[in-house]
PDB file of C-alpha atoms and ligand atoms in Angstrom:
ATOM      1  CA  UNK A  10      19.475  23.688   7.741  1.00 80.00           C
ATOM      2  CA  UNK A  11      23.200  24.524   6.888  1.00 88.00           C
ATOM      3  CA  UNK A  12      24.531  21.321   8.156  1.00 97.00           C
ATOM      4  CA  UNK A  13      27.812  21.677   6.365  1.00 96.00           C
ATOM      5  CA  UNK A  14      28.424  24.977   8.186  1.00 97.00           C
ATOM      6  CA  UNK A  15      27.525  23.299  11.465  1.00 98.00           C
ATOM      7  CA  UNK A  16      29.864  20.481  10.724  1.00 98.00           C
ATOM      8  CA  UNK A  17      32.729  22.950  10.022  1.00 98.00           C
ATOM      9  CA  UNK A  18      31.969  24.840  13.249  1.00 97.00           C
ATOM     10  CA  UNK A  19      31.856  22.000  15.478  1.00 98.00           C
ATOM     11  CA  UNK A  20      35.131  20.293  13.948  1.00 98.00           C
ATOM     12  CA  UNK A  21      36.861  23.728  14.632  1.00 97.00           C
ATOM     13  CA  UNK A  22      35.625  23.953  18.123  1.00 97.00           C
ATOM     14  CA  UNK A  23      36.687  20.552  18.694  1.00 97.00           C
ATOM     15  CA  UNK A  24      40.375  21.178  17.190  1.00 95.00           C
ATOM     16  CA  UNK A  25      41.139  23.057  20.511  1.00 95.00           C
ATOM     17  CA  UNK A  26      40.363  20.168  22.771  1.00 94.00           C
ATOM     18  CA  UNK A  27      43.326  17.612  23.159  1.00 92.00           C
ATOM     19  CA  UNK A  28      42.162  14.228  21.623  1.00 90.00           C
ATOM     20  CA  UNK A  29      42.977  11.816  24.536  1.00 92.00           C
ATOM     21  CA  UNK A  30      41.746   8.797  22.636  1.00 96.00           C
ATOM     22  CA  UNK A  31      43.907   6.050  21.285  1.00 97.00           C
ATOM     23  CA  UNK A  32      43.436   3.937  18.246  1.00 98.00           C
ATOM     24  CA  UNK A  33      42.694   0.241  18.621  1.00 97.00           C
ATOM     25  CA  UNK A  34      45.848  -1.733  18.472  1.00 96.00           C
ATOM     26  CA  UNK A  35      44.828  -5.290  18.829  1.00 97.00           C
ATOM     27  CA  UNK A  36      45.616  -5.933  15.149  1.00 98.00           C
ATOM     28  CA  UNK A  37      48.319  -3.928  12.963  1.00 97.00           C
ATOM     29  CA  UNK A  38      45.720  -3.038  10.260  1.00 97.00           C
ATOM     30  CA  UNK A  39      43.827  -0.808  12.892  1.00 98.00           C
ATOM     31  CA  UNK A  40      46.924   0.095  14.960  1.00 98.00           C
ATOM     32  CA  UNK A  41      48.420   1.661  11.622  1.00 98.00           C
ATOM     33  CA  UNK A  42      45.577   3.947  10.528  1.00 98.00           C
ATOM     34  CA  UNK A  43      46.380   7.734  10.455  1.00 98.00           C
ATOM     35  CA  UNK A  44      44.750   8.606  13.819  1.00 97.00           C
ATOM     36  CA  UNK A  45      43.864  12.137  12.827  1.00 95.00           C
ATOM     37  CA  UNK A  46      41.622  11.577  10.152  1.00 97.00           C
ATOM     38  CA  UNK A  47      37.886  12.655  10.336  1.00 98.00           C
ATOM     39  CA  UNK A  48      34.917  12.436   8.220  1.00 98.00           C
ATOM     40  CA  UNK A  49      31.259  12.968   8.777  1.00 98.00           C
ATOM     41  CA  UNK A  50      27.986  12.484   6.327  1.00 98.00           C
ATOM     42  CA  UNK A  51      24.417  13.194   6.967  1.00 98.00           C
ATOM     43  CA  UNK A  52      21.354  11.879   4.888  1.00 98.00           C
ATOM     44  CA  UNK A  53      18.076  13.036   5.084  1.00 98.00           C
ATOM     45  CA  UNK A  54      15.002  10.632   4.452  1.00 97.00           C
ATOM     46  CA  UNK A  55      14.229  13.044   1.623  1.00 97.00           C
ATOM     47  CA  UNK A  56      17.593  12.260   0.204  1.00 96.00           C
ATOM     48  CA  UNK A  57      19.496  15.375   0.891  1.00 97.00           C
ATOM     49  CA  UNK A  58      23.226  14.641   1.688  1.00 98.00           C
ATOM     50  CA  UNK A  59      25.626  16.802   3.703  1.00 98.00           C
ATOM     51  CA  UNK A  60      29.465  15.902   3.817  1.00 98.00           C
ATOM     52  CA  UNK A  61      32.545  17.214   5.632  1.00 98.00           C
ATOM     53  CA  UNK A  62      36.390  16.266   5.528  1.00 98.00           C
ATOM     54  CA  UNK A  63      36.935  12.321   4.777  1.00 98.00           C
ATOM     55  CA  UNK A  64      33.443  11.428   4.374  1.00 98.00           C
ATOM     56  CA  UNK A  65      34.181   9.285   1.357  1.00 98.00           C
ATOM     57  CA  UNK A  66      37.205   7.473   2.720  1.00 98.00           C
ATOM     58  CA  UNK A  67      36.597   3.926   3.682  1.00 98.00           C
ATOM     59  CA  UNK A  68      37.631   2.458   7.006  1.00 98.00           C
ATOM     60  CA  UNK A  69      37.153  -0.735   9.025  1.00 98.00           C
ATOM     61  CA  UNK A  70      33.610  -0.677  10.152  1.00 98.00           C
ATOM     62  CA  UNK A  71      33.983  -3.412  12.915  1.00 98.00           C
ATOM     63  CA  UNK A  72      31.108  -3.789  15.269  1.00 98.00           C
ATOM     64  CA  UNK A  73      28.814  -1.503  13.018  1.00 98.00           C
ATOM     65  CA  UNK A  74      28.393  -4.385  10.995  1.00 98.00           C
ATOM     66  CA  UNK A  75      26.606  -6.199  13.879  1.00 98.00           C
ATOM     67  CA  UNK A  76      23.534  -4.013  12.898  1.00 98.00           C
ATOM     68  CA  UNK A  77      23.597  -5.436   9.386  1.00 98.00           C
ATOM     69  CA  UNK A  78      23.722  -8.962  10.466  1.00 98.00           C
ATOM     70  CA  UNK A  79      21.142  -8.450  13.132  1.00 98.00           C
ATOM     71  CA  UNK A  80      18.709  -7.038  10.583  1.00 98.00           C
ATOM     72  CA  UNK A  81      19.254  -9.685   8.128  1.00 98.00           C
ATOM     73  CA  UNK A  82      18.572 -12.373  10.787  1.00 98.00           C
ATOM     74  CA  UNK A  83      15.827 -10.581  12.216  1.00 98.00           C
ATOM     75  CA  UNK A  84      14.119 -10.014   8.859  1.00 98.00           C
ATOM     76  CA  UNK A  85      14.044 -13.915   8.512  1.00 98.00           C
ATOM     77  CA  UNK A  86      13.615 -15.615  11.615  1.00 98.00           C
ATOM     78  CA  UNK A  87      11.394 -12.827  13.077  1.00 97.00           C
ATOM     79  CA  UNK A  88      10.866 -12.988  16.913  1.00 96.00           C
ATOM     80  CA  UNK A  89      12.176 -16.572  17.271  1.00 97.00           C
ATOM     81  CA  UNK A  90      15.643 -14.594  17.268  1.00 98.00           C
ATOM     82  CA  UNK A  91      14.802 -13.911  20.891  1.00 98.00           C
ATOM     83  CA  UNK A  92      15.023 -17.715  21.901  1.00 98.00           C
ATOM     84  CA  UNK A  93      18.867 -17.370  21.065  1.00 98.00           C
ATOM     85  CA  UNK A  94      19.817 -13.956  22.439  1.00 98.00           C
ATOM     86  CA  UNK A  95      18.326 -11.447  24.963  1.00 97.00           C
ATOM     87  CA  UNK A  96      17.783  -7.827  24.562  1.00 97.00           C
ATOM     88  CA  UNK A  97      18.934  -6.126  27.492  1.00 95.00           C
ATOM     89  CA  UNK A  98      22.208  -3.877  27.893  1.00 94.00           C
ATOM     90  CA  UNK A  99      24.941  -6.049  28.937  1.00 89.00           C
ATOM     91  CA  UNK A 100      26.862  -3.573  31.576  1.00 81.00           C
ATOM     92  CA  UNK A 101      29.950  -5.769  31.068  1.00 81.00           C
ATOM     93  CA  UNK A 102      32.633  -5.305  28.306  1.00 80.00           C
ATOM     94  CA  UNK A 103      31.670  -6.333  24.753  1.00 82.00           C
ATOM     95  CA  UNK A 104      33.717  -9.450  24.903  1.00 86.00           C
ATOM     96  CA  UNK A 105      32.914 -10.497  28.474  1.00 87.00           C
ATOM     97  CA  UNK A 106      32.771 -14.263  29.312  1.00 93.00           C
ATOM     98  CA  UNK A 107      31.426 -13.840  33.008  1.00 93.00           C
ATOM     99  CA  UNK A 108      27.864 -13.030  32.172  1.00 92.00           C
ATOM    100  CA  UNK A 109      27.834 -15.610  29.372  1.00 94.00           C
ATOM    101  CA  UNK A 110      28.392 -18.588  31.916  1.00 94.00           C
ATOM    102  CA  UNK A 111      25.940 -17.008  34.301  1.00 93.00           C
ATOM    103  CA  UNK A 112      23.114 -16.867  31.650  1.00 95.00           C
ATOM    104  CA  UNK A 113      23.950 -20.294  30.510  1.00 97.00           C
ATOM    105  CA  UNK A 114      25.133 -19.499  26.873  1.00 97.00           C
ATOM    106  CA  UNK A 115      22.649 -16.813  26.031  1.00 97.00           C
ATOM    107  CA  UNK A 116      24.058 -13.464  25.039  1.00 97.00           C
ATOM    108  CA  UNK A 117      22.468 -10.437  26.742  1.00 96.00           C
ATOM    109  CA  UNK A 118      21.910  -8.746  23.320  1.00 97.00           C
ATOM    110  CA  UNK A 119      22.718  -9.017  19.793  1.00 97.00           C
ATOM    111  CA  UNK A 120      25.268  -6.264  19.684  1.00 97.00           C
ATOM    112  CA  UNK A 121      27.784  -7.527  22.163  1.00 96.00           C
ATOM    113  CA  UNK A 122      30.392 -10.261  20.680  1.00 96.00           C
ATOM    114  CA  UNK A 123      28.565 -13.218  21.918  1.00 97.00           C
ATOM    115  CA  UNK A 124      25.264 -12.030  20.718  1.00 97.00           C
ATOM    116  CA  UNK A 125      26.784 -11.078  17.098  1.00 98.00           C
ATOM    117  CA  UNK A 126      28.343 -14.537  17.245  1.00 98.00           C
ATOM    118  CA  UNK A 127      24.822 -16.189  17.578  1.00 98.00           C
ATOM    119  CA  UNK A 128      23.435 -14.106  14.904  1.00 98.00           C
ATOM    120  CA  UNK A 129      26.192 -15.351  12.492  1.00 99.00           C
ATOM    121  CA  UNK A 130      25.106 -18.999  13.400  1.00 98.00           C
ATOM    122  CA  UNK A 131      21.543 -18.052  12.669  1.00 98.00           C
ATOM    123  CA  UNK A 132      22.598 -16.767   9.251  1.00 98.00           C
ATOM    124  CA  UNK A 133      25.014 -19.922   8.677  1.00 98.00           C
ATOM    125  CA  UNK A 134      21.795 -21.778   8.948  1.00 98.00           C
ATOM    126  CA  UNK A 135      19.432 -19.284   6.965  1.00 98.00           C
ATOM    127  CA  UNK A 136      21.655 -18.293   3.830  1.00 98.00           C
ATOM    128  CA  UNK A 137      22.917 -20.461   1.115  1.00 98.00           C
ATOM    129  CA  UNK A 138      26.253 -18.416   1.018  1.00 98.00           C
ATOM    130  CA  UNK A 139      26.445 -16.481   4.112  1.00 98.00           C
ATOM    131  CA  UNK A 140      29.446 -14.099   3.446  1.00 98.00           C
ATOM    132  CA  UNK A 141      28.332 -13.444  -0.112  1.00 98.00           C
ATOM    133  CA  UNK A 142      24.725 -12.886   0.975  1.00 98.00           C
ATOM    134  CA  UNK A 143      25.769 -10.357   3.745  1.00 98.00           C
ATOM    135  CA  UNK A 144      27.838  -8.431   1.424  1.00 98.00           C
ATOM    136  CA  UNK A 145      24.880  -8.256  -1.131  1.00 98.00           C
ATOM    137  CA  UNK A 146      22.436  -6.964   1.464  1.00 98.00           C
ATOM    138  CA  UNK A 147      24.898  -4.270   2.282  1.00 98.00           C
ATOM    139  CA  UNK A 148      25.526  -3.546  -1.231  1.00 98.00           C
ATOM    140  CA  UNK A 149      21.794  -3.223  -1.864  1.00 97.00           C
ATOM    141  CA  UNK A 150      21.344  -0.816   0.959  1.00 98.00           C
ATOM    142  CA  UNK A 151      23.684   1.652  -0.312  1.00 97.00           C
ATOM    143  CA  UNK A 152      23.679   0.846  -4.337  1.00 95.00           C
ATOM    144  CA  UNK A 153      27.481   0.505  -3.931  1.00 98.00           C
ATOM    145  CA  UNK A 154      28.801  -2.524  -5.371  1.00 98.00           C
ATOM    146  CA  UNK A 155      32.349  -2.244  -4.300  1.00 98.00           C
ATOM    147  CA  UNK A 156      31.846  -2.536  -0.533  1.00 98.00           C
ATOM    148  CA  UNK A 157      33.799  -5.540   0.739  1.00 98.00           C
ATOM    149  CA  UNK A 158      35.537  -7.316   3.358  1.00 98.00           C
ATOM    150  CA  UNK A 159      39.241  -6.752   3.808  1.00 98.00           C
ATOM    151  CA  UNK A 160      40.879 -10.268   3.793  1.00 98.00           C
ATOM    152  CA  UNK A 161      43.813  -9.212   5.749  1.00 98.00           C
ATOM    153  CA  UNK A 162      41.745  -7.564   8.686  1.00 98.00           C
ATOM    154  CA  UNK A 163      39.489 -10.893   8.812  1.00 98.00           C
ATOM    155  CA  UNK A 164      42.793 -12.901   9.026  1.00 98.00           C
ATOM    156  CA  UNK A 165      44.293 -10.770  11.722  1.00 98.00           C
ATOM    157  CA  UNK A 166      40.824 -10.919  13.822  1.00 98.00           C
ATOM    158  CA  UNK A 167      40.917 -14.529  13.269  1.00 98.00           C
ATOM    159  CA  UNK A 168      44.729 -15.111  14.505  1.00 98.00           C
ATOM    160  CA  UNK A 169      43.892 -12.667  17.672  1.00 98.00           C
ATOM    161  CA  UNK A 170      40.329 -13.668  18.357  1.00 97.00           C
ATOM    162  CA  UNK A 171      41.154 -15.851  21.285  1.00 97.00           C
ATOM    163  CA  UNK A 172      38.177 -14.419  23.616  1.00 96.00           C
ATOM    164  CA  UNK A 173      35.791 -14.678  20.557  1.00 97.00           C
ATOM    165  CA  UNK A 174      36.876 -18.398  20.293  1.00 98.00           C
ATOM    166  CA  UNK A 175      36.290 -18.772  23.989  1.00 98.00           C
ATOM    167  CA  UNK A 176      32.738 -17.154  23.594  1.00 98.00           C
ATOM    168  CA  UNK A 177      31.759 -19.317  20.882  1.00 98.00           C
ATOM    169  CA  UNK A 178      32.970 -22.413  22.551  1.00 98.00           C
ATOM    170  CA  UNK A 179      31.028 -21.745  25.796  1.00 98.00           C
ATOM    171  CA  UNK A 180      28.042 -21.001  23.692  1.00 98.00           C
ATOM    172  CA  UNK A 181      28.348 -24.238  21.745  1.00 98.00           C
ATOM    173  CA  UNK A 182      28.593 -26.083  25.163  1.00 98.00           C
ATOM    174  CA  UNK A 183      25.439 -24.731  26.282  1.00 98.00           C
ATOM    175  CA  UNK A 184      23.974 -25.709  22.909  1.00 98.00           C
ATOM    176  CA  UNK A 185      23.478 -22.172  21.522  1.00 98.00           C
ATOM    177  CA  UNK A 186      25.401 -22.565  18.461  1.00 98.00           C
ATOM    178  CA  UNK A 187      23.970 -24.887  15.841  1.00 98.00           C
ATOM    179  CA  UNK A 188      26.781 -24.982  13.000  1.00 98.00           C
ATOM    180  CA  UNK A 189      30.354 -25.782  12.818  1.00 98.00           C
ATOM    181  CA  UNK A 190      32.474 -23.345  15.142  1.00 98.00           C
ATOM    182  CA  UNK A 191      35.059 -22.565  12.622  1.00 98.00           C
ATOM    183  CA  UNK A 192      32.483 -21.839   9.849  1.00 98.00           C
ATOM    184  CA  UNK A 193      30.622 -19.522  12.388  1.00 98.00           C
ATOM    185  CA  UNK A 194      33.795 -17.627  13.256  1.00 98.00           C
ATOM    186  CA  UNK A 195      34.811 -17.160   9.689  1.00 98.00           C
ATOM    187  CA  UNK A 196      31.533 -15.376   8.968  1.00 98.00           C
ATOM    188  CA  UNK A 197      32.057 -13.121  12.211  1.00 98.00           C
ATOM    189  CA  UNK A 198      35.687 -12.436  11.535  1.00 98.00           C
ATOM    190  CA  UNK A 199      34.577 -11.387   8.064  1.00 98.00           C
ATOM    191  CA  UNK A 200      32.053  -9.120   9.055  1.00 98.00           C
ATOM    192  CA  UNK A 201      34.436  -7.207  11.486  1.00 98.00           C
ATOM    193  CA  UNK A 202      36.763  -6.579   8.407  1.00 98.00           C
ATOM    194  CA  UNK A 203      34.052  -4.710   6.263  1.00 98.00           C
ATOM    195  CA  UNK A 204      35.293  -1.581   4.908  1.00 99.00           C
ATOM    196  CA  UNK A 205      32.658   1.576   4.426  1.00 99.00           C
ATOM    197  CA  UNK A 206      32.742   5.378   4.286  1.00 99.00           C
ATOM    198  CA  UNK A 207      30.917   7.568   6.351  1.00 99.00           C
ATOM    199  CA  UNK A 208      28.704   8.569   3.214  1.00 98.00           C
ATOM    200  CA  UNK A 209      27.931   4.627   2.694  1.00 98.00           C
ATOM    201  CA  UNK A 210      27.043   4.006   6.345  1.00 98.00           C
ATOM    202  CA  UNK A 211      24.855   6.803   6.575  1.00 98.00           C
ATOM    203  CA  UNK A 212      23.038   5.670   3.384  1.00 98.00           C
ATOM    204  CA  UNK A 213      23.012   2.146   4.476  1.00 98.00           C
ATOM    205  CA  UNK A 214      21.330   2.915   7.714  1.00 98.00           C
ATOM    206  CA  UNK A 215      18.614   5.079   6.143  1.00 98.00           C
ATOM    207  CA  UNK A 216      15.984   2.551   6.224  1.00 98.00           C
ATOM    208  CA  UNK A 217      16.037   2.733  10.096  1.00 98.00           C
ATOM    209  CA  UNK A 218      15.202   6.450  10.002  1.00 98.00           C
ATOM    210  CA  UNK A 219      12.384   5.386   7.456  1.00 98.00           C
ATOM    211  CA  UNK A 220      10.169   2.993   9.044  1.00 98.00           C
ATOM    212  CA  UNK A 221      12.037   0.137   7.537  1.00 98.00           C
ATOM    213  CA  UNK A 222      11.979   1.248   3.822  1.00 98.00           C
ATOM    214  CA  UNK A 223      14.972   2.122   2.001  1.00 98.00           C
ATOM    215  CA  UNK A 224      13.904   5.630   0.606  1.00 96.00           C
ATOM    216  CA  UNK A 225      15.757   5.387  -2.657  1.00 93.00           C
ATOM    217  CA  UNK A 226      14.743   1.984  -4.002  1.00 94.00           C
ATOM    218  CA  UNK A 227      11.434   1.621  -2.189  1.00 97.00           C
ATOM    219  CA  UNK A 228      12.465  -1.913  -0.609  1.00 97.00           C
ATOM    220  CA  UNK A 229      11.150  -2.977   2.753  1.00 98.00           C
ATOM    221  CA  UNK A 230      13.696  -4.389   4.626  1.00 98.00           C
ATOM    222  CA  UNK A 231      11.824  -4.561   8.077  1.00 98.00           C
ATOM    223  CA  UNK A 232       8.316  -3.989   9.286  1.00 98.00           C
ATOM    224  CA  UNK A 233       7.687  -0.628  10.949  1.00 98.00           C
ATOM    225  CA  UNK A 234       7.435  -2.488  14.239  1.00 98.00           C
ATOM    226  CA  UNK A 235      10.830  -4.407  14.059  1.00 98.00           C
ATOM    227  CA  UNK A 236      12.321  -0.939  12.773  1.00 98.00           C
ATOM    228  CA  UNK A 237      11.276   0.534  15.979  1.00 98.00           C
ATOM    229  CA  UNK A 238      12.681  -2.361  17.918  1.00 98.00           C
ATOM    230  CA  UNK A 239      15.988  -2.338  16.158  1.00 98.00           C
ATOM    231  CA  UNK A 240      16.370   1.289  17.023  1.00 98.00           C
ATOM    232  CA  UNK A 241      15.554   0.695  20.626  1.00 98.00           C
ATOM    233  CA  UNK A 242      18.130  -1.757  20.686  1.00 98.00           C
ATOM    234  CA  UNK A 243      20.795   0.338  19.333  1.00 98.00           C
ATOM    235  CA  UNK A 244      19.585   3.002  21.832  1.00 98.00           C
ATOM    236  CA  UNK A 245      20.110   0.746  24.692  1.00 97.00           C
ATOM    237  CA  UNK A 246      22.882  -1.416  23.645  1.00 97.00           C
ATOM    238  CA  UNK A 247      24.680   0.022  20.791  1.00 97.00           C
ATOM    239  CA  UNK A 248      27.765   1.595  22.593  1.00 96.00           C
ATOM    240  CA  UNK A 249      29.412  -1.419  24.538  1.00 89.00           C
ATOM    241  CA  UNK A 250      29.011  -0.308  28.095  1.00 89.00           C
ATOM    242  CA  UNK A 251      28.591   3.204  27.399  1.00 94.00           C
ATOM    243  CA  UNK A 252      25.337   3.155  25.834  1.00 95.00           C
ATOM    244  CA  UNK A 253      23.773   5.136  28.725  1.00 96.00           C
ATOM    245  CA  UNK A 254      26.366   7.822  28.303  1.00 97.00           C
ATOM    246  CA  UNK A 255      25.801   8.048  24.487  1.00 98.00           C
ATOM    247  CA  UNK A 256      22.033   8.494  25.141  1.00 98.00           C
ATOM    248  CA  UNK A 257      22.497  10.962  27.773  1.00 98.00           C
ATOM    249  CA  UNK A 258      24.866  13.143  25.736  1.00 98.00           C
ATOM    250  CA  UNK A 259      23.715  12.583  22.136  1.00 98.00           C
ATOM    251  CA  UNK A 260      20.280  11.321  22.469  1.00 98.00           C
ATOM    252  CA  UNK A 261      20.005   9.211  19.454  1.00 98.00           C
ATOM    253  CA  UNK A 262      19.925   5.463  18.678  1.00 98.00           C
ATOM    254  CA  UNK A 263      23.113   4.394  17.105  1.00 98.00           C
ATOM    255  CA  UNK A 264      26.208   1.940  16.653  1.00 98.00           C
ATOM    256  CA  UNK A 265      29.876   2.279  17.044  1.00 98.00           C
ATOM    257  CA  UNK A 266      33.016   0.124  16.157  1.00 98.00           C
ATOM    258  CA  UNK A 267      36.563   0.147  17.284  1.00 98.00           C
ATOM    259  CA  UNK A 268      37.673   1.496  13.796  1.00 98.00           C
ATOM    260  CA  UNK A 269      36.460   4.872  15.199  1.00 98.00           C
ATOM    261  CA  UNK A 270      33.135   5.035  13.358  1.00 98.00           C
ATOM    262  CA  UNK A 271      29.618   5.843  14.660  1.00 99.00           C
ATOM    263  CA  UNK A 272      26.399   5.814  12.980  1.00 98.00           C
ATOM    264  CA  UNK A 273      23.380   7.520  14.515  1.00 98.00           C
ATOM    265  CA  UNK A 274      19.667   7.450  13.435  1.00 98.00           C
ATOM    266  CA  UNK A 275      17.025  10.092  13.986  1.00 98.00           C
ATOM    267  CA  UNK A 276      13.887   8.208  13.221  1.00 98.00           C
ATOM    268  CA  UNK A 277      11.724   9.946  10.341  1.00 98.00           C
ATOM    269  CA  UNK A 278      14.500  12.595   9.776  1.00 98.00           C
ATOM    270  CA  UNK A 279      18.071  11.595   8.999  1.00 98.00           C
ATOM    271  CA  UNK A 280      21.088   9.346   9.713  1.00 98.00           C
ATOM    272  CA  UNK A 281      24.529  10.606  10.528  1.00 99.00           C
ATOM    273  CA  UNK A 282      27.655   8.880  10.330  1.00 99.00           C
ATOM    274  CA  UNK A 283      31.335  10.219  11.912  1.00 98.00           C
ATOM    275  CA  UNK A 284      34.548   8.683  11.879  1.00 98.00           C
ATOM    276  CA  UNK A 285      37.523   9.572  14.064  1.00 98.00           C
ATOM    277  CA  UNK A 286      39.927   6.764  14.920  1.00 98.00           C
ATOM    278  CA  UNK A 287      41.208   7.434  18.450  1.00 98.00           C
ATOM    279  CA  UNK A 288      38.858   5.916  20.944  1.00 98.00           C
ATOM    280  CA  UNK A 289      38.058   6.543  24.467  1.00 97.00           C
ATOM    281  CA  UNK A 290      38.473   3.887  27.437  1.00 95.00           C
ATOM    282  CA  UNK A 291      35.054   2.129  26.388  1.00 94.00           C
ATOM    283  CA  UNK A 292      36.076   1.544  22.879  1.00 95.00           C
ATOM    284  CA  UNK A 293      33.810   4.508  21.137  1.00 97.00           C
ATOM    285  CA  UNK A 294      35.443   7.096  19.070  1.00 98.00           C
ATOM    286  CA  UNK A 295      36.569   9.797  21.389  1.00 98.00           C
ATOM    287  CA  UNK A 296      35.781  12.795  19.010  1.00 98.00           C
ATOM    288  CA  UNK A 297      33.041  11.239  17.233  1.00 98.00           C
ATOM    289  CA  UNK A 298      30.969  10.926  20.403  1.00 98.00           C
ATOM    290  CA  UNK A 299      32.063  14.666  21.258  1.00 98.00           C
ATOM    291  CA  UNK A 300      31.101  15.763  17.774  1.00 98.00           C
ATOM    292  CA  UNK A 301      27.599  14.074  17.859  1.00 98.00           C
ATOM    293  CA  UNK A 302      26.699  15.420  21.317  1.00 98.00           C
ATOM    294  CA  UNK A 303      27.656  19.274  19.872  1.00 98.00           C
ATOM    295  CA  UNK A 304      25.606  18.503  16.586  1.00 98.00           C
ATOM    296  CA  UNK A 305      22.356  17.231  18.417  1.00 98.00           C
ATOM    297  CA  UNK A 306      22.847  20.246  21.135  1.00 98.00           C
ATOM    298  CA  UNK A 307      23.313  22.763  18.425  1.00 97.00           C
ATOM    299  CA  UNK A 308      20.505  21.640  16.067  1.00 97.00           C
ATOM    300  CA  UNK A 309      18.168  20.221  18.730  1.00 97.00           C
ATOM    301  CA  UNK A 310      17.700  17.233  16.510  1.00 97.00           C
ATOM    302  CA  UNK A 311      17.950  14.550  19.107  1.00 98.00           C
ATOM    303  CA  UNK A 312      14.983  12.141  19.899  1.00 98.00           C
ATOM    304  CA  UNK A 313      14.866  13.526  23.374  1.00 96.00           C
TER     305      UNK A 313
HETATM  306  N1  LIG B   9      36.637  -7.198  15.812  1.00 83.86           N
HETATM  307  C1  LIG B   9      36.482  -7.044  17.542  1.00 83.86           C
HETATM  308  C2  LIG B   9      36.353  -8.290  18.283  1.00 83.86           C
HETATM  309  O1  LIG B   9      35.703  -9.179  17.764  1.00 83.86           O
HETATM  310  C3  LIG B   9      35.217  -6.255  17.698  1.00 83.86           C
HETATM  311  C4  LIG B   9      35.135  -4.878  17.167  1.00 83.86           C
HETATM  312  C5  LIG B   9      34.179  -3.828  17.634  1.00 83.86           C
HETATM  313  O2  LIG B   9      33.735  -4.112  18.857  1.00 83.86           O
HETATM  314  O3  LIG B   9      34.103  -3.136  17.062  1.00 83.86           O
HETATM  315  O4  LIG B   9      36.927  -8.438  19.231  1.00 83.86           O
END
């Protein structure tokens, strides 16, 4: 299929629609991003790659990193991970405290902030040097050794992370955080600051389209069954409280972040990463979602 032509077509169609989204502005590093950038990259499980526009430009992947840390924890502690976090859609905002109190410190799923913080706690127990090990893991998925944290973003996340500190303290009070809170939050704020391009993201997620094996290295990251489960979790919980809408319109498992990135996976076929910084009211990329909806409609390449 001529994906690049399709990308161009959809991009030009979307140019006529006003972008009513707004860039995340809770930290200066995100508020200052040029909001009109756009990139998309598709990688097939056979290794073919298709790019358009700013596909090589790195941006703040934010919550997309929650998939990497979840996979790393899941591959190590296996099903005991479900003693620490649930696996149901939250239906509340990603940083909500209300539900956590009600559920006695057990987050609804690993992709809301509370769940991702518990995963950081698990990694703090499991890994010798969590921040270095997480980075090496992501680098090994892509083969790109320059992927890194942005220390300024990590610091801004820390300075403004009042709700995240509230979440971790609440979970600690229920006994669901085992390590020192500052150490766990240092990992959490750093993973929010990772910068990658659409091309790198699309390649990094490819094992999820390939039954758990990185196609170009042959390395198995997850069993086929755990891969299926990770994709199922992204399908139901990957888009804040808009996962139903994303399923309905796009029809692929995926994960978004407030930097404006979205990665989606078509098992056995391809991964696609799109980046457009202006967000809709639910915190998902406004044009990114529209783009993917058009893409799976035109190509009929959704899982439904
Ligand atoms: N860094 C944000 C926070 O922890 C989350 C980012 C995101 O949802 O993409 O509040």
